Coordinates of C-alpha atoms in Angstrom, one line a residue:
X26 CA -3.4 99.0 150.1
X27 CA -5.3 102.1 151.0
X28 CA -7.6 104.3 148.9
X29 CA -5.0 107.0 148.4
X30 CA -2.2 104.5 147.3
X31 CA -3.9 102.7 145.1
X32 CA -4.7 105.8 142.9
X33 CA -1.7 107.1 143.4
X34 CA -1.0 103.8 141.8
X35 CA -3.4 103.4 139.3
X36 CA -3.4 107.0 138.0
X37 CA 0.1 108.2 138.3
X38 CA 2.4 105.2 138.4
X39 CA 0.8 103.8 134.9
X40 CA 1.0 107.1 133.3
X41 CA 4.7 108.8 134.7
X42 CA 6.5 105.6 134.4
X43 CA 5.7 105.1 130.8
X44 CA 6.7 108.7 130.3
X45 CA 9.8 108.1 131.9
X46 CA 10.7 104.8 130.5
X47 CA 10.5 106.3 126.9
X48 CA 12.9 109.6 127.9
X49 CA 15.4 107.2 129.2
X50 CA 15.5 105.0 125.8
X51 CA 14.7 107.8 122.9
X52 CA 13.7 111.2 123.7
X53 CA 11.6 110.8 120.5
X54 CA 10.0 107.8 120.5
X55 CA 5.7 107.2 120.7
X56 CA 5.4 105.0 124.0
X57 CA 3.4 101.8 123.8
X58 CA 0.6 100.9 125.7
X59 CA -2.2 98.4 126.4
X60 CA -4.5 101.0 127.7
X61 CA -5.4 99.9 131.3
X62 CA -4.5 101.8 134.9
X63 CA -3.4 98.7 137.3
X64 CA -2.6 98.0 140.9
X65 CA -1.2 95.3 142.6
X66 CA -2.3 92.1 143.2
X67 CA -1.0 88.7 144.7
X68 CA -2.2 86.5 141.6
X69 CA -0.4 88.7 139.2
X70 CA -1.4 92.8 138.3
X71 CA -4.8 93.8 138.6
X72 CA -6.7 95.6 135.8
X73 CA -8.4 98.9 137.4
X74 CA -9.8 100.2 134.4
X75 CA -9.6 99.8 130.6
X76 CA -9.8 103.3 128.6
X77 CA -12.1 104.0 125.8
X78 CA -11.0 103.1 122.4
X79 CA -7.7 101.4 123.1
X80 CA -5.6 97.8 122.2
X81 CA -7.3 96.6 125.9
X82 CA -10.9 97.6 124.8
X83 CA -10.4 96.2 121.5
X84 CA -9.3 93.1 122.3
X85 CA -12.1 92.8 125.4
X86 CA -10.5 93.0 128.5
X87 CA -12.1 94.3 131.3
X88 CA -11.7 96.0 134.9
X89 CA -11.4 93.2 137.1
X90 CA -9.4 91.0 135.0
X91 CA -5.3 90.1 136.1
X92 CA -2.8 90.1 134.1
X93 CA -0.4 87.0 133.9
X94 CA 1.8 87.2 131.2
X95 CA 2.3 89.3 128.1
X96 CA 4.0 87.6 125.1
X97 CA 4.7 84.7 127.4
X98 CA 6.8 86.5 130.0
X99 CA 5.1 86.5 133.2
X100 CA 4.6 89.7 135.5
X101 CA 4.1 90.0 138.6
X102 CA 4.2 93.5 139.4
X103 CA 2.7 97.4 138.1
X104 CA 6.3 98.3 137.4
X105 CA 7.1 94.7 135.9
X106 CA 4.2 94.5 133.2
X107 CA 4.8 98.6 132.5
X108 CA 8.7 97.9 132.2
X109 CA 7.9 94.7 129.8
X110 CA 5.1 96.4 127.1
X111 CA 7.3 99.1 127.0
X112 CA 10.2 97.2 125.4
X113 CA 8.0 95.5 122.6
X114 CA 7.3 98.5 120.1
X115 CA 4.2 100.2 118.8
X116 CA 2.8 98.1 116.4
X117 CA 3.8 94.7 117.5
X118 CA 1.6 91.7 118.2
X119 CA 1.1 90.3 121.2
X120 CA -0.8 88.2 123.6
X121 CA -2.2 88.8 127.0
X122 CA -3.1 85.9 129.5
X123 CA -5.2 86.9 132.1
X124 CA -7.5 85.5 135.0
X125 CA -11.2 86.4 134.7
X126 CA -13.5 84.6 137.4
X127 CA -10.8 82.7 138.0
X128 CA -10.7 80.8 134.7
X129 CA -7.6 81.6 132.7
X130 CA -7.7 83.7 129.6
X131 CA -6.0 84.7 126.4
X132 CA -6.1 87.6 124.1
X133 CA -3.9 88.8 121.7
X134 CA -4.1 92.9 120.0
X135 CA -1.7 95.2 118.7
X136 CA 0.1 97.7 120.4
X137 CA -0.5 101.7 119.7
X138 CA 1.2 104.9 121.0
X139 CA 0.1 106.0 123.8
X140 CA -2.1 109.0 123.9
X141 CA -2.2 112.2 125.4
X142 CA -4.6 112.1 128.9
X143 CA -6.1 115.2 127.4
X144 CA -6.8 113.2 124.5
X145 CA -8.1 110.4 126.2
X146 CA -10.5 112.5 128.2
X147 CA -11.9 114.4 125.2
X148 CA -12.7 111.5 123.5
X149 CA -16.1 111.0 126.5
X150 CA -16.9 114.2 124.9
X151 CA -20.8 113.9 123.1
X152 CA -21.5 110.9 124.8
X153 CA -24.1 110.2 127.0
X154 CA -22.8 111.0 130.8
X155 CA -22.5 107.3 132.9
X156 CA -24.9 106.6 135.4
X157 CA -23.7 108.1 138.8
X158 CA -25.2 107.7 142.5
X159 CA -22.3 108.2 145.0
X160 CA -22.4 108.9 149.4
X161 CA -22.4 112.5 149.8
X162 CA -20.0 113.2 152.4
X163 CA -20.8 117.2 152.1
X164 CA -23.1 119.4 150.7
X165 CA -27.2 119.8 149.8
X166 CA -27.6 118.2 147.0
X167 CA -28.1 114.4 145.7
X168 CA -25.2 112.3 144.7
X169 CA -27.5 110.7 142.0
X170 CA -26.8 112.2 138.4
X171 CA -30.5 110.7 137.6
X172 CA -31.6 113.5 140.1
X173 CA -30.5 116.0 138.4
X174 CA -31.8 115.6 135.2
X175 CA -32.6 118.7 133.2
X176 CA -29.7 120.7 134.7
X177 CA -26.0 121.2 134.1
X178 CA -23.8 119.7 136.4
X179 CA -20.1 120.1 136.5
X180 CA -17.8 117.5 137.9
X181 CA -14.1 117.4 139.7
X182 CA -12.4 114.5 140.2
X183 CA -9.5 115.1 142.8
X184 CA -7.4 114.2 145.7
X185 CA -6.1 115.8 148.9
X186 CA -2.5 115.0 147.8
X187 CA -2.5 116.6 144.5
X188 CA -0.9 119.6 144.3
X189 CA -3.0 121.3 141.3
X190 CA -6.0 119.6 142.7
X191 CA -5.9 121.7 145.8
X192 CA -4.9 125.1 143.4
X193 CA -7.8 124.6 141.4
X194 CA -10.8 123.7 144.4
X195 CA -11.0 127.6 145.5
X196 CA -11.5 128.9 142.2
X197 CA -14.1 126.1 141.7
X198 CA -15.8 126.9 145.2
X199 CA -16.1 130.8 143.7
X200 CA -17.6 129.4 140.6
X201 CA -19.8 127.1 142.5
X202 CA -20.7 129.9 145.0
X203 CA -22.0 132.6 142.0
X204 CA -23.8 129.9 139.7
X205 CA -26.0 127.7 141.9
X206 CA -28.2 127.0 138.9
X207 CA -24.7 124.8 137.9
X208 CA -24.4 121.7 140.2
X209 CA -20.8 120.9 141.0
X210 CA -19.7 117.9 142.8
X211 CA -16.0 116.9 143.7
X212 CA -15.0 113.2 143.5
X213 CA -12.7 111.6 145.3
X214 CA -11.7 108.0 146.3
X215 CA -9.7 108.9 149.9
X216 CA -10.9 107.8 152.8
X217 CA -13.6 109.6 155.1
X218 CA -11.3 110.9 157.3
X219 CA -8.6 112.6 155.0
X220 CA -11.6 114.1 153.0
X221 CA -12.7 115.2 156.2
X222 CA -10.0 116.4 157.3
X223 CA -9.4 118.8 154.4
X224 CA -12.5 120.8 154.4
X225 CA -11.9 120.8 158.9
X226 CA -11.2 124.5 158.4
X227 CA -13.5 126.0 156.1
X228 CA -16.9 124.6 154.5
X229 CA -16.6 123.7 150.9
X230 CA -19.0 125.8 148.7
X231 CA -19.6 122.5 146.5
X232 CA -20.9 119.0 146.9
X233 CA -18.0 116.2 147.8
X234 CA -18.4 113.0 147.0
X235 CA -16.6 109.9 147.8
X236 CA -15.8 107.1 145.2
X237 CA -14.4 104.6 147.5
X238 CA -14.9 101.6 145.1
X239 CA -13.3 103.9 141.7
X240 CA -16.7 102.6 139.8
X241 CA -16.6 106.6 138.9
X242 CA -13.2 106.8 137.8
X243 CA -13.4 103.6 136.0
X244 CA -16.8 105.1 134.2
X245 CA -15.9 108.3 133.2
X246 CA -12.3 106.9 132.1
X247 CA -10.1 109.3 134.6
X248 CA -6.2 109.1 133.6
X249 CA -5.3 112.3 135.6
X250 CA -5.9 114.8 138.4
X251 CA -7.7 117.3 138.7
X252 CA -10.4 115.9 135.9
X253 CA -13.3 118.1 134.8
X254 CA -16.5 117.0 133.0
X255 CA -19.3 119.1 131.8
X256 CA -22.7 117.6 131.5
X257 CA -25.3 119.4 130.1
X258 CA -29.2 119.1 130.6
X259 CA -30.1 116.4 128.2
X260 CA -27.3 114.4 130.3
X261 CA -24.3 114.3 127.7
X262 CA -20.3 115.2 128.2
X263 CA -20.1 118.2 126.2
X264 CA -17.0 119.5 128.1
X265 CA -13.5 118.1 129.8
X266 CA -10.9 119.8 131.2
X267 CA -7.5 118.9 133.2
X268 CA -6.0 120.8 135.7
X269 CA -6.5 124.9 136.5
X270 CA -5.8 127.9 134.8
X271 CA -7.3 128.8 131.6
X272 CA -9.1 125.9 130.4
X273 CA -10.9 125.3 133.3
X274 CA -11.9 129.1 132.9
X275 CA -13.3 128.2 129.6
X276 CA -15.0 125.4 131.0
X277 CA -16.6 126.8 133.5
X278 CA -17.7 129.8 130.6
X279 CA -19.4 126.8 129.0
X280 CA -21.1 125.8 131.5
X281 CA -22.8 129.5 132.4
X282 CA -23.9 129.4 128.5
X283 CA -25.3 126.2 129.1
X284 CA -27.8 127.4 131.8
X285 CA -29.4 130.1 129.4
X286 CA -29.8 127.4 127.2
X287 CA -33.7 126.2 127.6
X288 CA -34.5 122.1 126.9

């Protein structure tokens, strides 16, 4: 599976399809969920990342782990294991047998509603900002965050295919363009080429970074595209955003108040 379909997989397919499978049973109802973006595998459904303060965290999974069976039904597939925790109801027991290292696992928590991504991003907000040394692919500056210390720096997490993504990236060039003091980087996991590929006509006016392993993603807990997060100088998240319009304006107001703000 390529780059691009396994976050298409991982960030869209998790996300929509619980969204959808809730519409199609009550319009009303809180969807369930274990709190993990997944992909394929052959051994069973592979466990991508695990978000911050869910029934997957609490109960100690990790990225890496696959996913066998949940409440002793076997899964074998991203849609299977979505369809399946979707039918068992917020607040409901159950148990999770997974492969770690090989060597068979089991867990059991308690199912929560689902959410909002917005929600789930804010919640990295006042914590210290992950580690993060990625290839630059364009640009001037470092792709180590420990480089920067002592400055804000403003990051995009994005994709070629994604619609809003590609709305948003000339507004953020024009931001990046007019406060250099304010290091931006755009992160992607796409291949080399497609990245390439994009910026073959005009020069982005920001550093773009590839993320081919989703270490990244997985750190900064990513549940949708575009993703914005605001790091100020003593290294802490002090500011998400998703998508364009006007909260990334506000964001991007922050982040010019920040830089008159001396350590």
């Amino acid at each position: 599976m390529s780059f691009t379909k396994k976050i298409k997989y991982g960030l869209i397919l998790l996300f929509f399809s619980f969204f959808i499978l809730a519409k199609a049973q009550n319009r009303k109802s809180a969807t369930p969920w274990l709190g993990i973006s997944i992909a394929a595998d052959k051994k069973g459904v592979l466990v991508n990342q695990v978000m911050p303060e869910t029934p997957a965290e609490k109960a100690g999974l990790q990225a890496g782990d696959i996913v066998l069976e949940v409440s002793g039904k076997s899964v074998s597939t991203p849609k299977g294991l979505i369809k399946l925790v979707s039918s068992l109801g917020i607040g409901n027991k159950v148990s999770v047998v997974f492969l770690r290292n090989n060597s068979k696992e089991k867990r059991n928590l308690y199912l929560e509603a689902r959410p909002s991504m917005k929600k789930m991003l804010q919640n990295t907000e006042g914590k210290a900002a992950p580690g993060l040394a990625l290839p630059v692919l364009m640009g001037q500056d470092s792709g180590s965050l420990a480089s920067h210390k002592g400055q804000v720096v403003l990051l995009n997490f994005w994709a070629t295919w994604c619609p809003a993504c590609k709305q948003a990236l000339p507004i953020l060039g024009r931001f990046a363009k007019s406060h250099p003091d304010v290091k931006v980087f755009t992160i992607s996991n796409e291949e080399e080429s497609a990245l390439r590929g994009f910026f073959k006509q005009e020069k982005p006016d920001f550093n773009v970074l590839r993320d081919p392993e989703q270490k990244a993603y997985q750190d900064y807990h990513i549940a949708a595209l575009p993703s914005y997060i605001l790091i100020d100088k003593k290294g802490v998240i002090v500011g998400t955003s998703i998508g364009a319009g006007q909260p990334l304006e506000q964001l991007f107001e922050h982040a010019e108040q920040l830089t008159k703000i001396k350590r």
